[in-house]
Short mmCIF file of C-alpha atoms in Angstrom, two decimals:
data_model
loop_
_atom_site.label_atom_id
_atom_site.label_comp_id
_atom_site.label_asym_id
_atom_site.label_seq_id
_atom_site.Cartn_x
_atom_site.Cartn_y
_atom_site.Cartn_z
CA MET A 1 113.74 144.02 97.47
CA GLU A 2 115.75 141.36 99.23
CA ALA A 3 112.79 138.95 99.17
CA LYS A 4 112.73 139.14 95.38
CA THR A 5 116.46 138.76 94.88
CA LYS A 6 116.92 135.79 97.23
CA ALA A 7 115.89 132.44 95.80
CA THR A 8 113.74 129.87 97.57
CA LEU A 9 114.45 126.18 97.97
CA ILE A 10 111.34 124.02 98.39
CA HIS A 11 111.10 120.55 99.83
CA TRP A 12 107.72 119.03 99.06
CA PHE A 13 106.53 116.60 101.73
CA ARG A 14 104.06 113.89 100.65
CA LYS A 15 105.10 110.72 102.44
CA GLY A 16 108.39 110.91 104.30
CA LEU A 17 106.82 113.13 106.97
CA ARG A 18 109.95 113.38 109.12
CA VAL A 19 113.17 115.32 109.49
CA HIS A 20 115.48 112.36 110.21
CA ASP A 21 116.93 110.36 107.30
CA ASN A 22 115.28 112.55 104.70
CA PRO A 23 117.76 113.13 101.85
CA ALA A 24 115.44 115.41 99.85
CA LEU A 25 114.94 117.66 102.88
CA MET A 26 118.62 117.46 103.73
CA GLN A 27 119.52 118.70 100.26
CA ILE A 28 117.72 122.03 100.60
CA PHE A 29 118.98 122.53 104.15
CA THR A 30 122.62 121.93 103.27
CA THR A 31 122.32 124.09 100.14
CA ALA A 32 120.86 126.94 102.18
CA GLN A 33 123.39 126.52 104.98
CA ALA A 34 126.22 126.81 102.48
CA ALA A 35 124.86 130.14 101.19
CA PRO A 36 122.48 131.63 103.79
CA LYS A 37 122.49 135.05 102.14
CA LYS A 38 121.38 133.56 98.85
CA PHE A 39 118.56 131.17 99.74
CA TYR A 40 115.36 130.86 101.71
CA VAL A 41 114.01 127.45 102.74
CA ARG A 42 110.33 126.54 102.60
CA PRO A 43 109.33 122.93 103.38
CA ILE A 44 105.76 122.49 102.18
CA PHE A 45 102.87 120.04 102.37
CA ILE A 46 100.09 120.47 99.82
CA LEU A 47 96.60 119.80 101.12
CA ASP A 48 93.92 119.66 98.46
CA PRO A 49 90.63 120.58 100.20
CA GLY A 50 88.73 118.68 97.51
CA ILE A 51 90.05 115.32 98.64
CA LEU A 52 88.45 115.78 102.04
CA ASP A 53 85.08 115.40 100.35
CA TRP A 54 85.66 112.59 97.85
CA MET A 55 88.51 110.51 99.22
CA GLN A 56 87.25 107.51 101.17
CA VAL A 57 89.45 107.83 104.23
CA GLY A 58 88.23 107.11 107.73
CA ALA A 59 88.31 109.63 110.55
CA ASN A 60 91.11 107.85 112.40
CA ARG A 61 93.57 108.23 109.52
CA TRP A 62 92.70 111.91 109.01
CA ARG A 63 93.45 112.44 112.71
CA PHE A 64 96.73 110.57 112.33
CA LEU A 65 97.71 112.82 109.41
CA GLN A 66 96.73 115.97 111.31
CA GLN A 67 98.83 114.93 114.30
CA THR A 68 101.71 114.02 111.99
CA LEU A 69 101.69 117.41 110.26
CA ASP A 70 101.53 119.20 113.59
CA ASP A 71 104.49 117.21 114.90
CA LEU A 72 106.45 117.76 111.69
CA ASP A 73 105.95 121.51 112.04
CA LYS A 74 107.33 121.33 115.58
CA GLN A 75 110.37 119.38 114.42
CA LEU A 76 111.07 121.89 111.66
CA ARG A 77 110.73 124.83 114.04
CA GLN A 78 113.49 123.31 116.15
CA LEU A 79 115.63 123.64 113.02
CA ASN A 80 114.72 127.33 112.60
CA SER A 81 112.22 126.49 109.87
CA ARG A 82 108.55 125.55 109.76
CA LEU A 83 106.02 123.59 107.71
CA TYR A 84 104.04 125.54 105.12
CA VAL A 85 100.72 123.81 104.45
CA VAL A 86 99.55 125.04 101.06
CA ARG A 87 95.90 124.52 100.13
CA GLY A 88 94.99 123.54 96.59
CA LYS A 89 95.90 121.13 93.80
CA PRO A 90 99.66 120.76 93.14
CA ILE A 91 99.39 121.63 89.46
CA GLU A 92 97.53 124.82 90.39
CA VAL A 93 99.53 126.00 93.40
CA PHE A 94 103.05 125.40 92.09
CA PRO A 95 102.94 128.02 89.31
CA ARG A 96 102.04 130.66 91.92
CA LEU A 97 104.68 129.45 94.38
CA PHE A 98 107.38 129.27 91.72
CA LYS A 99 106.74 132.88 90.80
CA SER A 100 105.96 134.55 94.13
CA TRP A 101 108.70 132.73 96.06
CA ASN A 102 111.36 133.00 93.33
CA VAL A 103 111.98 129.26 93.50
CA GLU A 104 115.27 127.83 92.27
CA LEU A 105 115.11 124.21 93.46
CA LEU A 106 112.30 121.75 94.26
CA THR A 107 113.04 118.44 95.98
CA PHE A 108 110.76 115.57 96.91
CA GLU A 109 110.76 111.87 97.69
CA SER A 110 109.96 109.59 94.76
CA ASP A 111 106.82 107.47 94.82
CA ILE A 112 105.85 104.31 92.92
CA GLU A 113 102.06 104.80 93.00
CA PRO A 114 100.51 105.50 89.58
CA TYR A 115 98.56 108.53 90.81
CA ALA A 116 101.70 110.01 92.37
CA GLN A 117 103.78 109.38 89.27
CA THR A 118 101.22 111.14 87.05
CA ARG A 119 101.02 114.06 89.50
CA ASP A 120 104.79 114.32 89.82
CA ALA A 121 105.34 114.23 86.07
CA ALA A 122 102.90 117.12 85.67
CA VAL A 123 104.67 119.16 88.37
CA GLN A 124 108.08 118.45 86.85
CA LYS A 125 106.80 119.66 83.50
CA ILE A 126 105.59 122.90 85.11
CA ALA A 127 108.93 123.31 86.87
CA LYS A 128 110.90 122.73 83.68
CA ALA A 129 108.84 125.35 81.85
CA ALA A 130 109.63 127.79 84.66
CA GLY A 131 113.35 126.98 84.55
CA ILE A 132 113.34 125.39 88.02
CA LYS A 133 115.57 122.47 88.92
CA VAL A 134 113.88 119.36 90.38
CA GLU A 135 115.69 116.70 92.41
CA THR A 136 114.04 113.49 93.62
CA HIS A 137 115.32 110.98 96.16
CA CYS A 138 114.26 107.41 96.91
CA SER A 139 113.94 107.11 100.68
CA HIS A 140 110.53 105.62 101.45
CA THR A 141 111.97 102.14 101.06
CA ILE A 142 115.28 100.56 102.01
CA TYR A 143 116.04 99.60 98.43
CA ASN A 144 115.14 101.50 95.29
CA PRO A 145 112.55 99.35 93.46
CA GLU A 146 113.91 100.49 90.11
CA LEU A 147 117.39 99.28 91.00
CA VAL A 148 116.08 95.91 92.17
CA ILE A 149 114.14 95.49 88.93
CA ALA A 150 117.19 96.51 86.89
CA LYS A 151 119.27 93.96 88.81
CA ASN A 152 116.72 91.34 87.70
CA LEU A 153 117.18 92.19 84.02
CA GLY A 154 114.28 94.62 83.90
CA LYS A 155 111.66 92.36 85.49
CA ALA A 156 110.26 92.45 88.99
CA PRO A 157 111.07 89.36 91.05
CA ILE A 158 107.78 87.58 91.68
CA THR A 159 108.94 85.51 94.63
CA TYR A 160 110.14 86.65 98.03
CA GLN A 161 113.17 84.35 97.86
CA LYS A 162 114.24 85.78 94.52
CA PHE A 163 113.84 89.29 95.90
CA LEU A 164 116.07 88.45 98.88
CA ALA A 165 118.74 87.05 96.59
CA LEU A 166 118.74 90.26 94.55
CA VAL A 167 118.89 92.77 97.40
CA GLU A 168 121.73 90.92 99.09
CA LYS A 169 123.88 92.17 96.22
CA LEU A 170 122.79 95.81 96.54
CA LYS A 171 124.53 98.42 98.62
CA LEU A 172 122.53 99.98 101.44
CA ALA A 173 122.09 103.75 101.40
CA LYS A 174 123.56 105.69 104.28
CA VAL A 175 121.06 106.58 106.99
CA LEU A 176 121.07 110.34 107.57
CA ASP A 177 120.57 112.23 110.79
CA LYS A 178 118.31 115.28 110.86
CA PRO A 179 119.67 118.51 109.32
CA GLU A 180 121.54 121.13 111.30
CA LYS A 181 119.69 124.28 112.28
CA LEU A 182 119.29 126.97 109.66
CA ASP A 183 120.91 130.32 110.14
CA ALA A 184 118.50 133.08 111.08
CA LEU A 185 119.34 134.81 107.78
CA THR A 186 117.55 132.03 105.88
CA GLN A 187 114.11 132.83 107.27
CA PRO A 188 111.77 133.90 104.43
CA SER A 189 109.88 137.13 104.31
CA ARG A 190 106.10 136.91 104.12
CA ASP A 191 104.56 136.57 100.68
CA GLU A 192 101.36 138.29 99.52
CA LEU A 193 99.03 135.71 101.04
CA GLU A 194 100.87 135.79 104.37
CA GLN A 195 100.65 139.55 104.47
CA GLU A 196 96.87 139.26 104.16
CA ASN A 197 96.61 136.34 106.61
CA ASP A 198 99.62 135.33 108.68
CA LYS A 199 98.04 131.91 109.37
CA VAL A 200 97.42 131.03 105.73
CA TYR A 201 100.10 128.30 105.74
CA ASP A 202 99.43 126.95 109.23
CA CYS A 203 98.78 123.26 109.83
CA PRO A 204 95.14 122.23 109.68
CA SER A 205 93.31 121.60 112.92
CA GLN A 206 91.67 118.30 113.70
CA GLU A 207 88.27 119.92 113.14
CA GLN A 208 89.33 120.98 109.64
CA LEU A 209 90.58 117.52 108.62
CA VAL A 210 88.22 115.17 110.43
CA LYS A 211 84.85 115.66 108.81
CA LYS A 212 83.14 112.85 110.75
CA PRO A 213 84.39 113.20 114.33
CA ASN A 214 81.70 110.80 115.54
CA GLU A 215 83.65 108.03 113.79
CA LEU A 216 86.85 108.69 115.74
CA GLY A 217 88.01 105.85 117.94
CA PRO A 218 90.42 105.98 120.90
CA ASN A 219 93.68 107.73 120.10
CA ILE A 220 95.84 104.68 120.76
CA PHE A 221 98.42 105.35 118.04
CA PRO A 222 99.11 109.11 117.81
CA GLY A 223 100.60 110.33 114.56
CA GLY A 224 104.00 111.88 114.07
CA GLU A 225 107.75 111.38 113.91
CA THR A 226 108.18 111.84 117.66
CA GLU A 227 105.78 109.00 118.44
CA GLY A 228 107.20 106.81 115.68
CA LEU A 229 110.74 107.10 117.02
CA ARG A 230 109.54 106.54 120.58
CA ARG A 231 107.62 103.43 119.59
CA MET A 232 110.63 102.09 117.69
CA GLU A 233 112.89 102.56 120.71
CA ASP A 234 110.36 100.83 122.96
CA SER A 235 110.09 97.93 120.52
CA LEU A 236 113.84 97.49 120.25
CA ASN A 237 114.51 97.87 123.96
CA ASP A 238 114.15 94.11 124.54
CA GLU A 239 116.87 92.77 122.26
CA LEU A 240 116.10 89.13 123.02
CA TRP A 241 112.50 89.68 121.94
CA VAL A 242 113.78 91.23 118.70
CA ALA A 243 116.19 88.35 118.07
CA ARG A 244 113.58 85.66 118.75
CA PHE A 245 110.63 87.35 117.04
CA GLU A 246 108.65 85.10 114.73
CA LYS A 247 105.42 86.48 113.33
CA PRO A 248 103.47 83.17 113.39
CA ASN A 249 104.10 83.01 117.14
CA THR A 250 102.48 86.37 117.84
CA ALA A 251 98.83 86.60 118.78
CA PRO A 252 96.32 88.17 116.38
CA ASN A 253 93.80 88.63 119.20
CA SER A 254 95.81 89.79 122.19
CA LEU A 255 94.27 92.70 124.08
CA GLU A 256 97.54 94.62 123.71
CA PRO A 257 99.45 94.48 120.40
CA SER A 258 101.88 91.56 120.19
CA THR A 259 103.88 93.27 117.45
CA THR A 260 105.55 96.68 117.10
CA VAL A 261 102.65 98.60 115.45
CA LEU A 262 105.22 100.60 113.51
CA SER A 263 103.35 100.13 110.22
CA PRO A 264 101.38 103.43 110.37
CA TYR A 265 104.60 105.33 111.02
CA LEU A 266 106.37 103.60 108.14
CA LYS A 267 103.38 104.21 105.86
CA PHE A 268 103.42 107.97 106.43
CA GLY A 269 107.20 108.04 106.59
CA CYS A 270 107.18 109.33 110.17
CA LEU A 271 109.79 106.64 110.75
CA SER A 272 112.50 105.84 108.23
CA SER A 273 112.40 102.20 107.14
CA ARG A 274 116.13 102.48 106.51
CA LEU A 275 116.77 103.56 110.10
CA PHE A 276 114.56 100.79 111.48
CA TYR A 277 116.31 98.21 109.30
CA GLN A 278 119.72 99.45 110.39
CA ARG A 279 118.78 99.25 114.07
CA LEU A 280 117.44 95.73 113.62
CA LYS A 281 120.64 94.58 111.92
CA GLU A 282 122.74 96.09 114.71
CA ILE A 283 120.78 94.14 117.32
CA LEU A 284 120.88 90.87 115.40
CA ALA A 285 124.66 91.20 114.98
CA LYS A 286 124.91 90.91 118.77
CA HIS A 287 122.64 87.84 118.86
CA PRO A 288 123.93 85.31 116.30
CA LYS A 289 121.14 82.83 117.13
CA HIS A 290 118.20 84.80 115.83
CA SER A 291 115.10 84.19 113.75
CA GLN A 292 115.32 84.50 109.99
CA PRO A 293 113.20 85.93 107.16
CA PRO A 294 110.40 85.65 106.29
CA VAL A 295 109.10 85.35 109.88
CA SER A 296 111.66 87.59 111.64
CA LEU A 297 111.28 91.34 112.12
CA VAL A 298 113.83 91.88 109.36
CA GLY A 299 111.74 89.54 107.26
CA GLN A 300 108.66 91.65 107.89
CA VAL A 301 110.44 94.80 106.75
CA LEU A 302 111.62 93.00 103.63
CA TRP A 303 108.07 91.90 102.82
CA ARG A 304 107.27 95.59 102.57
CA GLU A 305 110.21 95.99 100.18
CA PHE A 306 109.10 93.02 98.10
CA TYR A 307 105.60 94.34 97.59
CA TYR A 308 106.88 97.80 96.71
CA THR A 309 109.15 96.29 94.09
CA VAL A 310 106.55 94.12 92.36
CA ALA A 311 103.99 96.94 92.54
CA ALA A 312 106.41 99.36 90.91
CA ALA A 313 106.32 97.25 87.76
CA GLU A 314 102.51 96.94 87.51
CA PRO A 315 100.28 100.05 87.42
CA ASN A 316 97.20 97.81 87.78
CA PHE A 317 98.53 96.22 90.95
CA ASP A 318 95.43 97.19 92.93
CA ARG A 319 92.91 95.48 90.63
CA MET A 320 92.30 92.05 89.14
CA LEU A 321 91.78 93.02 85.51
CA GLY A 322 94.90 93.93 83.61
CA ASN A 323 97.15 92.85 86.47
CA VAL A 324 99.96 90.62 85.21
CA TYR A 325 100.37 88.95 88.60
CA CYS A 326 96.73 88.31 89.42
CA LEU A 327 94.69 85.22 88.61
CA GLN A 328 91.31 85.95 87.10
CA ILE A 329 88.73 84.46 89.47
CA PRO A 330 84.95 84.69 88.98
CA TRP A 331 84.12 86.26 92.32
CA GLN A 332 80.47 86.92 93.09
CA GLU A 333 78.75 90.10 94.23
CA HIS A 334 76.84 89.77 97.48
CA PRO A 335 76.18 93.24 98.95
CA GLU A 336 74.48 91.95 102.10
CA HIS A 337 77.36 89.67 102.99
CA LEU A 338 79.90 92.39 102.17
CA GLU A 339 78.12 94.84 104.47
CA ALA A 340 77.91 92.26 107.25
CA TRP A 341 81.66 91.61 106.96
CA THR A 342 82.48 95.33 106.77
CA TYR A 343 80.66 96.19 109.98
CA GLY A 344 81.40 93.06 111.98
CA ARG A 345 78.00 91.38 111.71
CA THR A 346 78.82 88.02 110.13
CA GLY A 347 77.75 85.96 113.12
CA TYR A 348 81.30 84.66 113.56
CA PRO A 349 82.54 86.37 116.75
CA PHE A 350 86.26 86.11 115.92
CA ILE A 351 85.75 87.69 112.49
CA ASP A 352 83.37 90.34 113.82
CA ALA A 353 85.69 91.29 116.69
CA ILE A 354 88.54 91.87 114.24
CA MET A 355 86.45 94.05 111.94
CA ARG A 356 85.13 96.06 114.87
CA GLN A 357 88.63 96.63 116.21
CA LEU A 358 89.68 97.81 112.76
CA ARG A 359 86.81 100.31 112.58
CA GLN A 360 87.39 101.58 116.12
CA GLU A 361 91.18 101.75 116.27
CA GLY A 362 92.45 101.76 112.68
CA TRP A 363 94.80 98.85 113.24
CA ILE A 364 94.59 95.06 113.54
CA HIS A 365 97.29 92.41 113.81
CA HIS A 366 98.64 91.09 110.52
CA LEU A 367 97.36 87.57 111.19
CA ALA A 368 93.95 89.00 112.02
CA ARG A 369 94.01 90.62 108.59
CA HIS A 370 94.77 87.19 107.16
CA ALA A 371 91.74 85.68 108.89
CA VAL A 372 89.18 88.27 107.75
CA ALA A 373 90.64 88.47 104.23
CA CYS A 374 90.44 84.73 103.74
CA PHE A 375 86.90 84.73 105.15
CA LEU A 376 85.74 87.41 102.71
CA THR A 377 87.30 85.83 99.64
CA ARG A 378 88.14 82.18 99.00
CA GLY A 379 87.33 80.91 102.49
CA ASP A 380 83.66 81.69 103.04
CA LEU A 381 81.96 84.57 101.23
CA TRP A 382 83.53 84.30 97.74
CA ILE A 383 83.63 88.09 97.37
CA SER A 384 86.39 89.82 95.40
CA TRP A 385 89.53 90.86 97.22
CA GLU A 386 89.12 94.28 95.63
CA GLU A 387 86.06 94.88 97.84
CA GLY A 388 88.05 94.04 100.96
CA GLN A 389 90.92 96.18 99.76
CA ARG A 390 88.56 99.16 99.55
CA VAL A 391 87.37 98.68 103.13
CA PHE A 392 90.94 98.40 104.41
CA GLU A 393 91.87 101.44 102.34
CA GLN A 394 89.27 103.43 104.23
CA LEU A 395 89.87 102.18 107.75
CA LEU A 396 93.54 101.25 108.17
CA LEU A 397 95.96 103.80 109.59
CA ASP A 398 98.73 102.05 107.70
CA GLN A 399 96.86 101.70 104.40
CA ASP A 400 99.51 101.46 101.72
CA TRP A 401 98.75 101.04 98.02
CA ALA A 402 101.36 98.35 97.37
CA LEU A 403 101.07 96.43 100.63
CA ASN A 404 97.30 96.50 100.79
CA ALA A 405 96.86 95.12 97.29
CA GLY A 406 99.72 92.64 97.60
CA ASN A 407 98.43 91.16 100.83
CA TRP A 408 94.85 90.92 99.53
CA MET A 409 96.02 89.09 96.42
CA TRP A 410 98.09 86.78 98.63
CA LEU A 411 95.27 85.94 101.04
CA SER A 412 92.74 85.40 98.27
CA ALA A 413 95.30 83.08 96.58
CA SER A 414 95.14 85.33 93.52
CA ALA A 415 98.89 85.93 93.41
CA PHE A 416 102.13 85.04 95.20
CA PHE A 417 100.51 82.33 97.36
CA HIS A 418 98.68 79.43 95.74
CA GLN A 419 97.91 76.85 98.40
CA TYR A 420 94.24 77.72 98.15
CA PHE A 421 93.20 74.55 99.96
CA ARG A 422 94.68 75.95 103.18
CA VAL A 423 91.84 77.93 104.71
CA TYR A 424 91.69 79.90 107.93
CA SER A 425 88.98 78.62 110.23
CA PRO A 426 86.89 81.51 111.62
CA VAL A 427 86.53 79.45 114.79
CA ALA A 428 89.67 77.37 115.41
CA PHE A 429 92.25 80.00 114.46
CA GLY A 430 91.29 82.48 117.17
CA LYS A 431 90.97 79.78 119.82
CA LYS A 432 94.66 78.90 119.53
CA THR A 433 95.86 82.13 121.09
CA ASP A 434 92.79 83.25 123.04
CA PRO A 435 90.84 80.19 124.23
CA GLN A 436 89.01 82.27 126.85
CA GLY A 437 87.65 84.62 124.18
CA ASN A 438 88.74 87.81 125.97
CA TYR A 439 89.32 89.54 122.64
CA ILE A 440 85.77 88.75 121.55
CA ARG A 441 84.39 89.94 124.89
CA LYS A 442 86.14 93.29 124.36
CA TYR A 443 85.02 94.01 120.81
CA CYS A 444 81.72 92.09 120.80
CA PRO A 445 80.54 92.96 124.32
CA GLU A 446 77.05 91.60 123.69
CA LEU A 447 78.64 88.13 123.86
CA ALA A 448 80.54 88.81 127.09
CA ASN A 449 78.50 86.39 129.19
CA TYR A 450 78.92 83.41 126.90
CA PRO A 451 81.12 80.64 128.33
CA ASN A 452 84.52 79.91 126.81
CA LYS A 453 83.32 76.78 125.04
CA GLN A 454 80.60 78.68 123.15
CA ILE A 455 81.87 82.23 122.69
CA TYR A 456 83.49 81.34 119.34
CA GLU A 457 80.38 79.36 118.30
CA PRO A 458 77.34 81.00 119.93
CA TRP A 459 75.01 79.04 117.63
CA LEU A 460 75.81 75.97 119.74
CA ALA A 461 73.99 77.49 122.72
CA THR A 462 70.34 76.64 123.20
CA LEU A 463 67.79 79.42 123.01
CA GLN A 464 67.30 79.16 126.76
CA ALA A 465 71.04 79.48 127.32
CA GLN A 466 71.22 82.46 124.97
CA ARG A 467 68.56 84.19 127.04
CA GLU A 468 70.47 83.44 130.23
CA TYR A 469 73.62 84.92 128.67
CA GLY A 470 71.71 88.06 127.71
CA CYS A 471 72.36 87.73 123.99
CA VAL A 472 69.86 86.02 121.72
CA LEU A 473 70.98 85.25 118.17
CA GLY A 474 68.92 87.08 115.61
CA GLU A 475 68.03 89.76 118.16
CA ASP A 476 71.14 90.89 120.05
CA TYR A 477 73.75 89.35 117.76
CA PRO A 478 73.30 88.07 114.19
CA HIS A 479 72.97 84.49 113.09
CA ARG A 480 76.02 83.42 111.10
CA ILE A 481 75.56 84.38 107.47
CA VAL A 482 77.17 81.20 106.07
CA LYS A 483 78.09 77.80 107.44
CA HIS A 484 81.86 77.62 107.21
CA GLU A 485 81.99 73.84 107.42
CA LEU A 486 80.01 73.67 104.17
CA VAL A 487 80.92 76.74 102.10
CA HIS A 488 84.69 76.54 102.42
CA LYS A 489 84.63 73.07 100.84
CA GLU A 490 82.59 74.38 97.91
CA ASN A 491 84.94 77.34 97.57
CA ILE A 492 87.97 75.05 97.42
CA LYS A 493 86.33 73.37 94.43
CA LYS A 494 85.71 76.78 92.83
CA MET A 495 89.34 77.76 93.34
CA SER A 496 90.49 74.48 91.84
CA GLU A 497 88.41 75.14 88.74
CA ALA A 498 89.66 78.75 88.49
CA TYR A 499 93.24 77.52 88.68
CA LYS A 500 92.65 75.12 85.81
CA ILE A 501 91.40 77.96 83.66
CA ASN A 502 94.25 80.33 84.46
CA ARG A 503 97.27 79.54 82.37
CA GLU A 504 99.62 81.37 84.77
CA VAL A 505 99.74 78.35 87.08
CA ARG A 506 99.64 75.50 84.56
CA THR A 507 103.29 74.52 85.14
CA GLY A 508 103.10 74.71 88.92
CA LYS A 509 106.20 76.88 89.05
CA GLN A 510 104.65 79.44 91.35
CA GLU A 511 103.45 76.78 93.80
CA ASP A 512 106.98 75.41 94.06
CA SER A 513 108.80 78.70 94.34
CA MET A 514 106.42 80.59 96.62
CA LEU A 515 106.40 79.95 100.29
CA ASN A 516 105.70 77.43 102.56
CA ASP A 517 106.64 80.67 104.43
CA ASP A 518 103.19 81.23 105.88
CA ASN A 519 102.39 77.60 106.60
CA ASP A 520 102.87 77.90 110.34
CA GLU A 521 100.34 80.73 110.44
CA LEU A 522 97.57 79.01 108.54
CA GLU A 523 94.80 77.12 110.25
CA ASP A 524 94.81 74.11 107.92
CA ASP A 525 91.08 73.55 107.57
CA ARG A 526 91.10 71.51 104.38
CA SER A 527 88.34 69.19 103.36
CA ALA A 528 89.17 65.57 102.55
CA THR A 529 89.04 66.54 98.89
CA GLY A 530 91.34 69.45 99.55
CA LYS A 531 93.83 67.19 101.35
CA ARG A 532 93.92 64.71 98.50
CA LYS A 533 94.48 67.50 96.00
CA GLY A 534 97.11 69.07 98.21
CA ASN A 535 98.98 65.80 98.67
CA LYS A 536 98.79 65.09 94.97
CA ALA A 537 100.16 68.54 94.14
CA ALA A 538 102.92 68.15 96.70
CA GLY A 539 103.88 64.77 95.24
CA ALA A 540 103.98 66.19 91.74
CA ALA A 541 106.13 69.08 92.92
CA LYS A 542 108.52 66.65 94.60
CA ARG A 543 108.85 64.61 91.40
CA ARG A 544 109.57 67.77 89.40
CA ARG A 545 112.35 68.76 91.80
CA LYS A 546 113.92 65.33 91.40
#
């Protein structure tokens, strides 16, 4: 009888898979702690078994999620609670939960993604019909995108600098600790399903989530809040490194990561971006001479905020058509080239090593992402950024709807960045930070015996030399699928023509206002024609400013 008279408070985890700095979780804990004889607490995660079959997610990310859920359950048990993993579609499972658990309050973290907003609206409608209160909290980002947009008179700021100017005027939310332990009286009785099977709400095993275990790579970045917090502390331990950090000065092809690799933990919400931001600001306050946005660590966090804000205002943010920000470019379909790029078989060792690392480990350095994205799109292959976005969506541990699309538009010069004549060289860029080619030797081991001077350009080796090195092009490693020195010049001309057709850039305002932020990172591989056009554009911009 008591189980039916006591009400249940549900926190619904989606992202935000942590107990620290989680205001939606904190709300149900504090409510229950204030009246332990009145409420039960059930934190839930809804796992739709159907998505395991149709959702294009690589094995490494499924493993990361499984480890994250397992760790979250452990954290909740330390608070005298647990994680209830409910199988099914949200709109189908909530009516049963609302009734059988006698739910009074549902809380969850808000989400800007169109799919999530449609799903959440449907759940809220079901809850309203059942007389259940719903409370949402914005905690996946430092700033609420809606508030930033409102501060900008209802429009999303389309430049990073404008975004920074807006958020400087906004108050930061307080970073919360984890909740206090629940009283033993708040532990729920078993419902009907639990009485039939006491493991019905247990976390899924790796075997249940990872359908293609043969695709699993080394478990370099384990999932979960515990690992996210540990990695943050390790990253912030060297305060001088934090203060002096500049992204263009990190290596995209170091054998060990030259950055924090906190992105997967921020993506899943294992680590609070607000906590990380607060810790960074505390360190920088002690080191007045520190790097500045956009290249600093704070700047990197704020890039994430910028993309979330502009994405919140455009439901078609992840596609070219119907996207207010995106230039319409006549990309070409080339399935063979796309497949070669996807699986690291382009014949360009630097590009192939990056794509193989991505497939094996689920993570690559941000500048490495720049190199392969430019190569696929405007640099060499002239294939749509949407195709690359899909591959990254499958393979990246940190795949994020807003960031993935925003960065692909940027690197393809479709939005936010418009210096299309600045092209990453698939040869010269990698040589800057790894002239010995050790990164290539690790991820393209068939090339391991090539000398330093030829490992980035194996086509320069004679056939006899290739045989001596144990790797013959066309047999052991592919011939390069395009000649960069030729195609990138043709692609610059194509981009120039596309820009003329697109009215969005006719005034040059976006070129002026958007960065030279990334200039230090780009391998300026312009043709003579590109240089003349670039200098002409720069001169025109200078005259306009005067």
